[in-house]
XYZ file of C-alpha atoms in Angstrom:
756
model
C 23.389 -85.014 91.346
C 23.777 -82.476 94.148
C 20.422 -80.649 93.668
C 21.401 -77.839 96.100
C 24.681 -77.000 94.311
C 22.970 -77.199 90.937
C 20.131 -74.800 91.861
C 22.602 -72.431 93.606
C 24.816 -72.295 90.540
C 21.859 -71.719 88.150
C 20.333 -69.006 90.180
C 23.607 -67.385 91.427
C 22.738 -67.611 95.079
C 24.384 -69.196 97.998
C 23.939 -73.070 98.853
C 22.755 -72.080 102.306
C 19.971 -70.021 100.851
C 18.832 -72.890 98.675
C 19.020 -75.358 101.665
C 16.903 -72.876 103.871
C 14.183 -72.424 101.111
C 13.961 -76.214 100.398
C 13.608 -76.688 104.173
C 10.910 -74.109 104.379
C 9.064 -75.457 101.207
C 9.201 -78.909 102.643
C 7.607 -77.806 105.952
C 4.658 -76.632 103.934
C 5.240 -72.874 103.817
C 3.994 -70.930 100.875
C 6.167 -68.819 98.619
C 4.414 -65.512 99.746
C 4.953 -66.409 103.412
C 8.557 -67.437 102.842
C 9.256 -64.267 100.904
C 7.563 -61.806 103.471
C 8.126 -63.442 106.887
C 11.206 -65.670 106.679
C 13.681 -63.250 105.082
C 16.496 -63.927 107.614
C 16.387 -67.652 106.889
C 16.933 -67.305 103.130
C 18.710 -63.975 102.814
C 15.817 -61.842 101.461
C 15.295 -63.646 98.189
C 12.377 -62.083 96.331
C 9.125 -63.856 95.149
C 10.460 -64.355 91.664
C 13.685 -65.955 92.788
C 11.820 -68.176 95.191
C 9.255 -69.332 92.551
C 12.091 -70.046 90.112
C 13.921 -71.981 92.902
C 10.635 -73.971 93.580
C 10.119 -74.708 89.943
C 13.693 -75.989 89.469
C 13.387 -78.032 92.605
C 10.379 -79.794 91.398
C 12.061 -80.527 88.045
C 15.274 -81.762 89.507
C 13.440 -83.989 92.073
C 11.344 -85.335 89.221
C 14.532 -86.067 87.181
C 16.000 -87.909 90.164
C 12.834 -90.004 90.526
C 12.916 -90.828 86.740
C 16.549 -91.887 87.105
C 15.708 -94.408 89.830
C 12.877 -95.778 87.710
C 15.163 -96.212 84.659
C 18.033 -97.700 86.622
C 15.671 -100.259 88.167
C 14.301 -101.107 84.698
C 17.698 -101.580 83.057
C 18.919 -103.581 86.010
C 15.937 -105.873 85.799
C 16.959 -106.540 82.166
C 20.463 -107.538 83.386
C 22.048 -104.891 81.077
C 23.094 -102.276 83.721
C 26.904 -101.594 83.505
C 28.961 -99.439 85.909
C 29.609 -97.065 82.938
C 25.837 -96.783 82.046
C 24.921 -96.182 85.696
C 27.383 -93.362 85.896
C 26.104 -91.802 82.683
C 22.498 -92.055 83.970
C 23.368 -90.585 87.306
C 25.232 -87.597 85.743
C 22.377 -86.724 83.303
C 21.182 -83.082 83.953
C 18.131 -83.044 81.721
C 15.147 -85.285 80.887
C 16.143 -85.238 77.205
C 19.622 -86.742 77.872
C 18.130 -89.281 80.359
C 15.590 -90.482 77.800
C 18.292 -90.715 75.122
C 20.341 -92.978 77.444
C 17.238 -95.117 78.199
C 16.145 -95.376 74.544
C 18.040 -98.608 73.630
C 16.502 -100.332 76.707
C 12.886 -99.277 76.313
C 10.143 -101.727 75.387
C 9.786 -100.996 71.604
C 6.900 -101.446 69.380
C 7.484 -103.898 66.488
C 9.958 -102.207 64.107
C 11.845 -103.227 61.054
C 14.841 -103.916 63.323
C 12.932 -106.160 65.673
C 11.438 -108.079 62.760
C 15.015 -108.638 61.416
C 16.153 -109.810 64.882
C 13.235 -112.343 64.919
C 14.603 -113.670 61.615
C 18.035 -114.212 63.190
C 19.880 -111.580 61.310
C 21.551 -109.866 64.307
C 24.767 -111.867 63.990
C 25.071 -110.904 60.402
C 24.764 -107.158 61.394
C 27.392 -107.621 64.105
C 29.699 -109.366 61.688
C 29.523 -106.731 58.836
C 29.941 -103.830 61.293
C 32.816 -105.412 63.249
C 34.830 -106.391 60.076
C 34.527 -103.682 57.432
C 36.978 -105.377 55.115
C 34.627 -108.579 54.899
C 32.614 -109.702 51.975
C 29.025 -109.105 53.028
C 27.529 -111.142 50.270
C 29.601 -114.218 51.339
C 28.494 -113.823 55.051
C 24.814 -113.232 54.031
C 24.458 -116.454 52.208
C 24.301 -118.425 55.411
C 21.320 -116.413 56.560
C 19.026 -117.180 53.563
C 15.919 -119.043 54.905
C 12.784 -118.833 52.823
C 10.742 -120.045 55.800
C 11.727 -116.829 57.583
C 11.024 -114.729 54.463
C 14.775 -114.235 53.879
C 14.774 -115.268 50.166
C 17.957 -113.648 49.030
C 21.317 -112.163 49.960
C 19.737 -108.740 49.631
C 16.896 -109.601 51.970
C 19.479 -110.785 54.553
C 21.658 -107.712 54.216
C 18.568 -105.437 54.225
C 17.417 -106.860 57.520
C 20.945 -106.681 59.001
C 21.228 -103.018 57.998
C 17.799 -102.278 59.587
C 19.259 -103.633 62.890
C 22.238 -101.362 62.536
C 20.199 -98.395 61.594
C 18.148 -98.623 64.796
C 21.248 -99.219 66.819
C 22.894 -96.041 65.444
C 19.756 -94.166 66.083
C 19.659 -95.279 69.696
C 23.093 -94.045 70.464
C 22.812 -91.207 72.992
C 26.062 -89.458 72.100
C 25.080 -89.349 68.421
C 21.639 -87.920 69.128
C 23.171 -85.283 71.410
C 25.674 -84.285 68.817
C 22.981 -84.111 66.000
C 20.679 -82.224 68.090
C 23.430 -79.657 68.940
C 24.437 -79.190 65.301
C 20.977 -78.872 64.051
C 20.043 -76.349 66.794
C 23.228 -74.217 66.023
C 23.434 -74.511 62.276
C 19.926 -75.478 61.235
C 16.993 -73.178 60.050
C 13.299 -73.145 59.917
C 11.605 -72.780 56.516
C 7.995 -71.829 56.257
C 5.764 -71.636 53.197
C 2.035 -71.072 52.430
C 0.171 -74.356 52.487
C -1.402 -75.103 49.096
C -4.871 -76.511 49.046
C -6.629 -74.513 51.830
C -8.038 -71.355 50.400
C -7.156 -72.461 46.822
C -8.895 -71.250 43.798
C -11.357 -74.221 43.847
C -12.532 -73.095 47.291
C -12.370 -69.424 46.513
C -14.583 -69.854 43.419
C -16.856 -72.405 44.926
C -19.743 -70.104 44.786
C -20.094 -70.762 41.077
C -21.107 -74.381 41.877
C -24.649 -73.323 42.831
C -26.594 -70.259 43.177
C -28.277 -71.409 46.443
C -24.822 -71.712 48.122
C -23.205 -68.729 46.589
C -23.749 -66.095 49.318
C -22.572 -68.424 52.228
C -19.587 -69.652 50.267
C -18.584 -66.104 49.420
C -18.755 -65.025 53.100
C -16.886 -68.229 54.003
C -14.119 -67.627 51.545
C -13.880 -64.004 52.677
C -13.340 -65.038 56.309
C -10.830 -67.700 55.050
C -8.829 -65.068 53.058
C -8.768 -62.834 56.094
C -7.376 -65.585 58.338
C -4.837 -66.396 55.539
C -3.645 -62.777 55.439
C -2.774 -62.911 58.987
C 0.107 -65.339 58.041
C 1.290 -63.418 54.906
C 4.584 -62.663 56.729
C 5.318 -66.412 56.802
C 4.345 -67.434 53.313
C 8.003 -67.368 52.198
C 9.935 -67.413 55.510
C 13.254 -68.753 56.579
C 15.355 -68.084 59.731
C 18.277 -69.717 61.568
C 16.891 -71.652 64.559
C 19.068 -69.775 66.994
C 17.673 -66.347 65.767
C 13.886 -67.287 65.828
C 11.906 -65.014 68.079
C 9.290 -66.496 70.487
C 6.454 -64.561 68.879
C 7.481 -65.890 65.523
C 7.505 -69.537 66.704
C 3.971 -69.214 68.255
C 2.612 -67.499 65.172
C 4.109 -70.200 62.877
C 2.708 -72.976 65.168
C -0.821 -71.496 64.897
C -0.573 -71.086 61.169
C 0.469 -74.671 60.851
C -2.247 -75.913 63.133
C -4.792 -74.069 61.076
C -3.407 -75.526 57.907
C -2.323 -72.249 56.342
C 1.493 -72.982 56.654
C 3.871 -75.826 56.150
C 6.996 -75.887 58.416
C 10.262 -77.716 58.153
C 13.493 -77.869 59.970
C 16.488 -77.711 57.565
C 19.451 -79.399 59.209
C 23.030 -79.476 58.094
C 22.587 -82.977 56.761
C 25.761 -83.415 54.898
C 27.831 -82.352 57.858
C 25.832 -84.619 60.078
C 26.328 -87.741 57.790
C 30.059 -87.073 57.582
C 30.465 -86.865 61.368
C 28.442 -90.045 61.875
C 30.263 -91.804 59.111
C 33.696 -90.618 60.683
C 32.563 -92.307 63.975
C 31.168 -95.505 62.596
C 33.298 -96.311 59.410
C 36.883 -97.438 59.633
C 39.295 -94.929 57.840
C 36.358 -92.985 56.332
C 36.984 -90.304 53.761
C 34.503 -87.702 52.704
C 34.935 -88.631 49.087
C 33.119 -91.964 49.848
C 29.852 -90.076 50.277
C 29.925 -89.050 46.628
C 30.718 -92.577 45.619
C 27.791 -94.120 47.493
C 25.242 -91.420 46.625
C 22.103 -93.037 45.128
C 23.437 -96.599 45.620
C 21.299 -99.516 46.826
C 22.070 -102.582 48.922
C 22.011 -104.589 45.704
C 24.758 -102.263 44.380
C 26.871 -102.500 47.502
C 26.416 -106.089 48.612
C 30.207 -106.585 48.292
C 31.155 -103.339 49.910
C 30.753 -103.289 53.689
C 31.786 -99.598 54.080
C 29.263 -98.679 51.434
C 26.467 -100.693 53.202
C 27.264 -98.971 56.482
C 27.255 -95.461 54.812
C 23.842 -95.926 53.284
C 22.659 -97.326 56.591
C 23.871 -94.251 58.477
C 22.017 -92.051 55.947
C 18.874 -94.202 56.428
C 19.251 -94.178 60.198
C 19.504 -90.333 60.109
C 16.773 -89.623 57.591
C 14.242 -92.209 58.765
C 14.776 -92.456 62.471
C 16.907 -89.708 63.856
C 16.025 -86.532 61.873
C 12.201 -86.789 62.313
C 12.660 -87.297 66.110
C 15.187 -84.450 66.364
C 12.813 -82.247 64.403
C 9.960 -82.961 66.726
C 12.209 -82.386 69.780
C 13.578 -79.036 68.445
C 10.037 -77.836 67.456
C 8.994 -78.762 71.009
C 12.044 -77.133 72.599
C 11.501 -73.908 70.423
C 7.795 -73.947 71.463
C 8.531 -74.433 75.108
C 10.987 -71.564 75.164
C 8.607 -69.365 73.293
C 5.860 -70.286 75.647
C 7.911 -69.673 78.750
C 8.892 -66.332 77.320
C 5.254 -65.415 76.450
C 4.153 -66.545 79.957
C 6.803 -64.313 81.554
C 5.587 -61.361 79.534
C 1.932 -62.262 80.307
C 2.832 -62.493 83.975
C 4.557 -59.050 84.003
C 1.648 -57.511 82.153
C -0.797 -59.170 84.626
C 1.104 -57.952 87.591
C 0.936 -54.476 86.282
C -2.824 -54.736 85.610
C -3.586 -56.165 89.014
C -1.585 -53.565 90.685
C -3.373 -50.587 89.121
C -4.354 -48.136 91.844
C -7.956 -48.408 93.040
C -10.208 -45.414 92.553
C -11.743 -45.224 96.122
C -14.848 -43.619 97.542
C -16.429 -42.755 94.192
C -19.823 -43.777 92.800
C -19.217 -45.386 89.506
C -21.458 -46.194 86.616
C -20.412 -49.350 84.841
C -21.313 -49.412 81.133
C -21.242 -52.556 79.182
C -21.771 -51.492 75.593
C -23.685 -53.502 72.969
C -25.831 -52.956 69.799
C -28.910 -54.958 69.340
C -29.322 -55.930 73.027
C -28.757 -52.496 74.365
C -26.094 -51.181 76.753
C -26.231 -52.594 80.288
C -25.581 -50.070 83.063
C -24.967 -50.649 86.750
C -24.464 -47.959 89.456
C -21.998 -49.211 92.158
C -21.278 -47.181 95.388
C -17.795 -46.587 96.822
C -17.830 -49.934 98.594
C -18.730 -51.928 95.497
C -22.326 -52.240 96.471
C -24.845 -52.357 93.420
C -27.390 -49.602 93.851
C -29.195 -49.796 90.411
C -29.161 -51.450 87.040
C -30.837 -50.530 83.753
C -30.583 -51.163 80.028
C -30.388 -48.324 77.520
C -30.445 -48.282 73.607
C -28.260 -45.504 72.266
C -26.715 -47.627 69.528
C -28.034 -49.241 66.374
C -30.543 -50.390 65.600
C -32.726 -48.541 68.093
C -30.476 -45.292 68.301
C -32.437 -44.019 71.352
C -29.618 -41.483 72.131
C -31.848 -38.732 73.759
C -33.651 -41.256 75.920
C -30.413 -42.679 77.048
C -28.991 -39.236 77.887
C -32.097 -38.550 79.980
C -31.760 -41.831 81.835
C -28.073 -41.453 82.541
C -28.329 -37.784 83.648
C -31.061 -38.817 86.144
C -28.804 -41.630 87.565
C -25.970 -39.018 87.869
C -28.241 -36.648 89.818
C -29.692 -39.365 91.984
C -26.664 -41.164 92.952
C -23.909 -38.455 92.668
C -22.064 -40.479 90.017
C -18.568 -39.116 89.442
C -17.109 -41.632 86.958
C -18.353 -43.673 84.099
C -16.478 -46.900 83.390
C -16.944 -47.982 79.806
C -15.999 -51.413 78.466
C -13.790 -51.351 75.370
C -15.709 -54.121 73.493
C -18.356 -54.094 70.824
C -20.196 -50.743 70.511
C -17.769 -49.058 72.798
C -16.864 -46.306 70.344
C -20.512 -45.511 69.698
C -21.258 -45.440 73.481
C -18.246 -43.218 74.128
C -19.523 -40.632 71.606
C -22.858 -40.504 73.353
C -21.293 -40.321 76.774
C -18.923 -37.547 75.705
C -21.692 -35.546 74.105
C -23.823 -35.943 77.293
C -21.006 -34.885 79.631
C -20.802 -31.549 77.740
C -24.466 -30.978 78.488
C -24.260 -31.294 82.267
C -22.831 -29.019 84.814
C -21.154 -31.640 87.077
C -17.477 -32.940 87.322
C -18.151 -36.314 85.797
C -15.536 -38.060 83.678
C -15.402 -41.368 81.889
C -12.721 -44.031 81.645
C -12.344 -46.715 78.943
C -11.799 -49.957 80.808
C -10.357 -53.243 79.263
C -13.317 -55.501 79.586
C -11.463 -58.695 78.765
C -12.819 -61.496 80.787
C -16.039 -59.674 81.881
C -18.215 -61.876 79.795
C -16.302 -65.009 81.034
C -16.865 -63.845 84.617
C -20.538 -62.860 84.173
C -21.498 -66.239 82.851
C -19.551 -68.194 85.491
C -20.854 -70.033 88.472
C -19.034 -67.552 90.664
C -21.048 -64.673 89.211
C -24.316 -66.542 89.504
C -23.714 -67.169 93.191
C -22.751 -63.505 93.723
C -25.608 -61.988 91.688
C -28.329 -64.627 91.404
C -30.940 -62.018 90.691
C -28.963 -60.302 87.794
C -28.783 -61.493 84.220
C -25.357 -61.844 82.369
C -25.264 -58.324 81.055
C -26.012 -56.739 84.383
C -23.218 -58.779 86.073
C -20.725 -57.713 83.270
C -21.727 -53.950 83.858
C -21.031 -54.477 87.590
C -17.710 -56.028 86.813
C -16.695 -53.221 84.570
C -17.519 -50.601 87.239
C -15.689 -52.567 90.041
C -12.556 -53.171 88.069
C -12.067 -49.442 88.057
C -12.836 -49.184 91.804
C -10.459 -52.057 92.847
C -8.859 -53.868 89.854
C -7.322 -56.555 92.012
C -10.478 -57.562 93.954
C -12.433 -57.807 90.757
C -10.017 -59.343 88.446
C -9.280 -62.327 90.778
C -12.666 -63.524 89.917
C -11.727 -64.050 86.288
C -9.437 -66.920 85.018
C -6.113 -65.098 84.612
C -5.613 -66.215 81.018
C -9.007 -64.569 80.099
C -7.836 -61.173 81.200
C -6.348 -60.454 77.761
C -2.787 -58.983 78.489
C -0.762 -61.688 76.761
C -0.296 -63.183 73.321
C -1.135 -66.616 71.904
C -2.396 -67.648 75.424
C -4.839 -70.266 74.044
C -2.042 -71.950 72.104
C 0.102 -72.641 75.101
C 0.478 -75.461 77.662
C -2.678 -74.529 79.681
C -1.542 -76.287 82.777
C 1.767 -74.363 82.880
C 0.019 -71.100 81.917
C -2.555 -71.460 84.638
C 0.060 -72.336 87.291
C 2.285 -69.392 86.314
C -0.590 -66.809 86.226
C -2.109 -68.267 89.444
C 1.278 -67.607 91.096
C 1.236 -64.018 89.731
C -2.194 -63.404 91.157
C -1.199 -64.864 94.509
C 1.862 -62.731 94.821
C -0.071 -59.540 93.994
C -2.902 -60.320 96.436
C -0.425 -61.023 99.251
C 1.592 -58.031 98.438
C -1.350 -55.774 98.796
C -3.018 -57.573 101.674
C -6.723 -58.255 102.028
C -9.415 -56.846 104.310
C -10.837 -59.948 106.090
C -14.191 -58.294 106.696
C -14.961 -57.335 103.089
C -13.053 -59.744 100.850
C -14.933 -62.201 98.576
C -14.100 -65.867 98.562
C -12.502 -65.219 95.123
C -10.006 -62.962 96.654
C -9.446 -64.892 99.916
C -8.508 -68.143 98.064
C -5.320 -66.444 96.689
C -4.162 -65.505 100.292
C -1.263 -67.583 101.461
C -2.358 -70.698 103.221
C -6.007 -70.261 102.262
C -7.427 -72.978 100.052
C -10.769 -72.627 98.152
C -12.738 -74.568 100.904
C -11.230 -72.456 103.651
C -11.947 -69.265 101.683
C -15.734 -70.324 101.546
C -15.631 -71.176 105.233
C -14.186 -67.791 106.069
C -17.029 -66.097 104.203
C -19.600 -68.481 105.706
C -18.284 -67.706 109.332
C -18.449 -63.982 108.622
C -22.052 -64.397 107.378
C -23.093 -66.445 110.408
C -21.143 -64.431 113.136
C -20.708 -60.997 111.760
C -17.384 -59.222 111.237
C -14.051 -60.506 112.520
C -12.752 -58.487 115.531
C -9.286 -60.034 115.651
C -6.939 -62.265 113.597
C -7.141 -64.855 116.408
C -10.762 -65.338 115.584
C -9.744 -66.955 112.270
C -8.819 -70.157 114.314
C -12.535 -70.633 114.878
C -13.104 -71.125 111.062
C -13.613 -74.601 109.976
C -10.489 -76.370 108.617
C -8.321 -73.332 109.311
C -5.742 -74.818 111.737
C -2.556 -73.373 113.330
C -0.391 -73.954 110.179
C -2.906 -72.270 107.823
C -3.226 -69.499 110.546
C 0.585 -68.967 110.451
C 0.656 -68.804 106.634
C -2.351 -66.391 106.175
C -2.591 -64.170 109.247
C -0.021 -61.571 108.230
C -1.776 -60.998 104.898
C -5.225 -60.470 106.298
C -6.136 -57.076 107.717
C -8.889 -56.072 110.247
C -9.743 -52.460 110.283
C -11.054 -50.975 113.600
C -10.656 -54.353 115.429
C -9.547 -55.109 119.050
C -5.840 -55.134 118.160
C -4.485 -52.126 116.205
C -1.729 -54.345 114.876
C -4.308 -56.465 113.069
C -4.764 -53.570 110.623
C -1.039 -53.900 109.608
C 1.119 -56.488 107.767
C 3.003 -57.238 111.027
C 2.655 -60.951 111.580
C 1.118 -62.025 114.995
C 4.177 -63.847 115.839
C 6.010 -60.536 115.997
C 3.375 -58.696 118.010
C 5.290 -58.806 121.351
C 8.444 -57.412 119.634
C 6.367 -54.634 117.853
C 4.700 -53.562 121.035
C 7.999 -53.397 122.932
C 9.434 -51.370 120.031
C 6.486 -48.869 120.243
C 6.786 -48.743 124.044
C 10.503 -47.985 123.792
C 9.764 -44.910 121.715
C 6.935 -43.766 123.945
C 4.039 -44.797 121.759
C 1.184 -46.692 123.430
C 0.011 -48.363 120.222
C -3.656 -48.061 121.092
C -4.494 -46.150 117.843
C -1.719 -46.366 115.178
C -3.831 -44.210 112.953
C -1.689 -42.564 110.343
C 1.480 -44.152 111.846
C 4.463 -43.410 113.981
C 6.212 -40.481 112.346
C 10.007 -40.690 112.364
C 10.214 -44.140 113.789
C 13.088 -45.115 111.405
C 15.009 -42.084 112.715
C 14.460 -43.135 116.298
C 15.790 -46.675 115.556
C 19.122 -46.131 113.819
C 21.143 -48.982 115.321
C 18.987 -51.740 113.935
C 21.390 -54.534 114.590
C 21.478 -53.930 118.358
C 17.755 -53.232 118.458
C 16.907 -56.432 116.530
C 19.080 -58.453 118.982
C 17.200 -56.906 121.954
C 13.854 -57.644 120.437
C 14.761 -61.143 119.297
C 14.242 -60.377 115.627
C 16.243 -60.422 112.441
C 17.287 -57.041 111.008
C 15.180 -57.535 107.875
C 12.011 -58.334 109.925
C 12.681 -55.376 112.120
C 13.024 -53.214 109.052
C 9.716 -54.412 107.671
C 7.969 -53.753 111.033
C 9.421 -50.237 111.294
C 8.274 -49.393 107.642
C 4.721 -50.728 108.445
C 4.446 -48.910 111.701
C 5.402 -45.635 110.080
C 2.709 -46.091 107.363
C 0.269 -48.831 108.621
C -1.855 -50.434 105.910
C -0.023 -48.598 103.037
C -1.281 -49.857 99.779
C 1.582 -50.370 97.348
C -0.763 -49.745 94.476
C -1.045 -46.054 95.369
C 2.391 -45.530 93.844
C 1.274 -46.646 90.380
C 0.123 -44.270 87.645
C -3.559 -43.326 87.829
C -5.832 -44.028 84.802
C -6.485 -41.233 82.400
C -9.927 -39.629 83.083
C -11.554 -38.368 79.805
C -14.211 -35.742 79.213
C -14.273 -35.652 75.415
C -13.857 -38.139 72.571
C -11.250 -38.329 69.810
C -11.902 -40.000 66.432
C -9.259 -42.022 64.575
C -9.917 -39.618 61.657
C -8.653 -36.787 63.955
C -5.213 -38.198 64.227
C -2.540 -36.378 62.214
C 1.072 -37.352 61.682
C 3.194 -35.731 64.360
C 0.370 -35.232 66.799
C 1.440 -35.697 70.389
C -0.981 -37.448 72.850
C -0.976 -38.984 76.263
C -2.010 -42.723 76.344
C -2.273 -45.775 78.677
C -0.050 -48.847 77.900
C -2.773 -51.691 77.415
C -0.561 -54.594 76.445
C 3.292 -55.264 76.086
C 4.426 -58.006 73.671
C 7.719 -59.142 72.332
C 7.866 -56.588 69.427
C 6.375 -53.551 71.128
C 3.566 -52.070 73.142
C -0.112 -51.211 72.446
C -1.159 -47.881 73.728
C -4.697 -46.609 74.222
C -4.710 -42.856 72.995
C -8.512 -42.656 73.283
C -9.555 -43.618 69.744
C -10.874 -47.063 70.557
C -8.129 -48.588 68.365
C -5.003 -49.101 70.342
C -1.724 -47.861 68.502
C 1.471 -49.837 68.283
C 4.755 -48.463 69.530
C 7.265 -50.784 67.814
C 10.239 -51.887 70.028
C 12.448 -49.662 67.895
C 10.366 -46.621 68.726
C 10.350 -47.077 72.611
C 13.523 -45.086 73.183
C 16.761 -43.785 71.581
C 18.542 -43.764 74.777
C 19.619 -47.356 74.940
C 19.352 -50.684 73.269
C 16.026 -52.361 74.180
C 16.218 -56.068 74.571
C 12.575 -56.385 75.480
C 9.782 -53.765 75.620
C 9.210 -54.683 79.237
C 12.568 -53.024 79.982
C 10.972 -49.711 79.091
C 7.251 -49.868 79.534
C 4.626 -51.828 81.620
C 0.831 -52.270 81.369
C -0.823 -49.390 83.050
C 1.974 -46.808 82.315
C 0.846 -43.408 81.239
C 3.085 -42.372 78.311
C 3.500 -39.575 75.834
C 3.466 -40.683 72.156
C 3.681 -39.144 68.776
C 1.628 -40.320 65.883
C 3.819 -41.809 63.094
C 1.099 -42.832 60.735
C -2.549 -43.840 60.456
C -3.863 -46.601 58.155
C -7.611 -46.244 58.054
C -8.184 -49.304 55.766
C -6.198 -51.691 58.028
C -7.267 -49.721 61.236
C -3.625 -49.533 62.334
C -1.982 -46.638 64.249
C 1.816 -46.328 64.353
C 3.224 -44.491 67.374
C 6.627 -43.515 68.710
C 7.802 -42.618 72.222
C 10.799 -40.863 70.703
C 9.691 -37.313 70.913
C-alpha cells in the first residue's frame, strides 16, 4: 500500500504535503511546532488536519506491520500462495486483514478441530465436492467406535462441523455478510426483565428491619430505570442510529436495564451463501430444508450443505458479526463524541481571561460550609475563610458581614461561584448582599467541574500544602475565571465536564484526543515563561513533564528568565526541545524584545532586518508597529530578500503589529450578574441572555441564571438553515439570546429556543 497516496486521498490534500509532514514528524517535531513554524514545508495545513494525518499515519503503519507479521506466520505454515499474498498486501483495514488471516490462526479446540482429529475431513471434502453423491454411503467408511464415530449421522455431523467452520472462515463471505447487515440490519432494544422487577420493588415487605433501606434502594433503582425509558421498546436501522443513542444503549445494557440485539436480514444472507456454495441452488430449497436434521438429510448432499450453511451463519458468523458491528458503532459514536468533547473543550479553554481583578472564589456546600478564597490579579491567594450561610447552620447575616469585610479590605470586584451543590442557595445570599453594598461588585456562576478532582490531587497538594481540599477548590474556582486556560490545564481533561458519556469511552483514546486539544490551545495562546506553572508548561510543544518541572526548579533557584536562550541552561532541555518550545514561551520585559512575541528565535535576524527596513529600531516593541502590513505589500519579494517563506513573513508581520496578542480576547466575555433569577420566575415567551455550557449531539445546554441549564434542541437552534450538528451553530461559552418554550418544575427541565 502506498501510505502517502492513501492519506492524501482521504484528507483531500497533495501528496507532497503528506510527504513533508511525515518527514517532519519522523524528525521528532511536534504538531503545534509543525503547524506554526513550518507552514511553507506543508502548505499551511492546520492543527486539525495535521493531527488527523498523524493519526492515519500511525494506523496505516500499524496495518503494514501487522501484514508483515501475518505473511511471515502463513509462510511459516507453508500455506502462503501468490493470490493470498496479493490479497493481504492489498487489505486496507485491520478487519479485512484479520478476516484473511482467520483460517490460518492457531485455533482453540472447536467442534471442527475435534472432527478433523477423528479423520472426517476427507468426508467433508467429498460431500462438498460432489453434490450429487450419496452422503450416507460415503459416511459408512468413516464409522469407527474407537474414535467415537458410532453411526453414519455421527460421521456426517462431524464432516458438516468442518464445513461450517470452513464457510465461516471465508473472508469474502464475512465481508459481504457484514456489508448486508450494516446496510439492511437494525438494532432492537427492550427493557431487561428481572432487574427492578416487582420482587425487588416490593422487597421491603420481607422484613421491617430492612424496609427503609430497601425502599430507598428501589427508589434509586427506578430513577435509574427511568433514564432508559426511551429505549424500553426501541428499534432503528443500523445506518440511522445516532451516536448518542448508541452510547446511551450501551450504558443501559451494561447497567442491566436493557437487552440489545442486532437483527440481520438472515433470509437474504442464507440465500446468498447458498447461491455461492450449492450447485444449481434455488430459493425454494430453503423451504424444503427448513427444520430438517442431518438424520433427515443423510441422503441429500445439497440439504446437508444448506443446513450447514445455516449452522455456520447462526452459530459462528452472526455472533461474531454482531460483536464487530456493535464495536464499530461504538467506535464511531465514541469518535463523534470525542470530537464534540474536543470542540467544547477548546471553546472552554479559550474563554477570555478576566485580568487585573481581585476575585473571591466561592465553593458552595451545605453541612461543611462554603469555602472562600480571595485571589489577587496575579492569581496569588490573599485570604481563605469558611462561612455557613446554608442549611443546617443558616448563618446568613454573619456570612454577609464576613464577605462585606473582605470586599472592603481587598477591593474585590468579582465573586466566582461554583455551580455545584448549594450553589443556588449561595447565589441568593450573594445577590441579596450585593444589593446592600454601594460598590460595583458582580458575581459569575462558574462551571466547577473537575475542581474537586484537582483539589484532592497530588498536584494541588504540592501547590497548596497548607490548604485543605475545600480551600484549594475555592482557589481553583476563582482562578478559572481569571485565566481559564492556566487553571483548567491542571485538571484531567475528561473531568472538565463538557462532553457526554466520557466515562464510557475508550479512556486511552479519549485522553490522547483531549490532551491534543489542550496542547493546541496552550501553544496557540502562548505561555509566560516566568509565571507559568509546571502543569501549564508540560503542554508546551517539546516540553515533557520532567522538563516542565526542571524549568520551574531553575526559575526558583535562579530567579526569572531574562531571555529565551537561557532555557538551554535548564536540565534535559537540549537544542531540539529548545527549537520546539522557544516560540511558544514568552518573556515580558526581558533583554530581547522579540522574546515577548511568537516570533521564533530562528527568525530573529529576518525580523530585525524587517524592522530596520521600515525605520523601527525594535528596542521597545510596546504596542507594536502600526501599519507594518501596509509598508510591506510585496511580500513575495520581501520574503525572498529576508530568506523566509511568505507564510512565515505574514505571521511575523501580524505579530509585530500586535505583539503578544491574546487570541482569547476575541471570544465572548462571561455574563456578570448582580441579581438572581428563580426557576419559578420563568414564563413561557420570556427572552433572556445566557451562556452555552455544553454542546451535545441533539442540542445545547444554556445557563440562563436559574441554576438549572435549559436545553435548546437542535431543531430550535435556527430556522435559517438545516443543522447537521449543533456545533455548526453554537459553541461552549457563546453568549446567546433565548426564549423560554416551557418549564417542567417536576422534572426540573427548561425548554428553550434560539428562534426568536
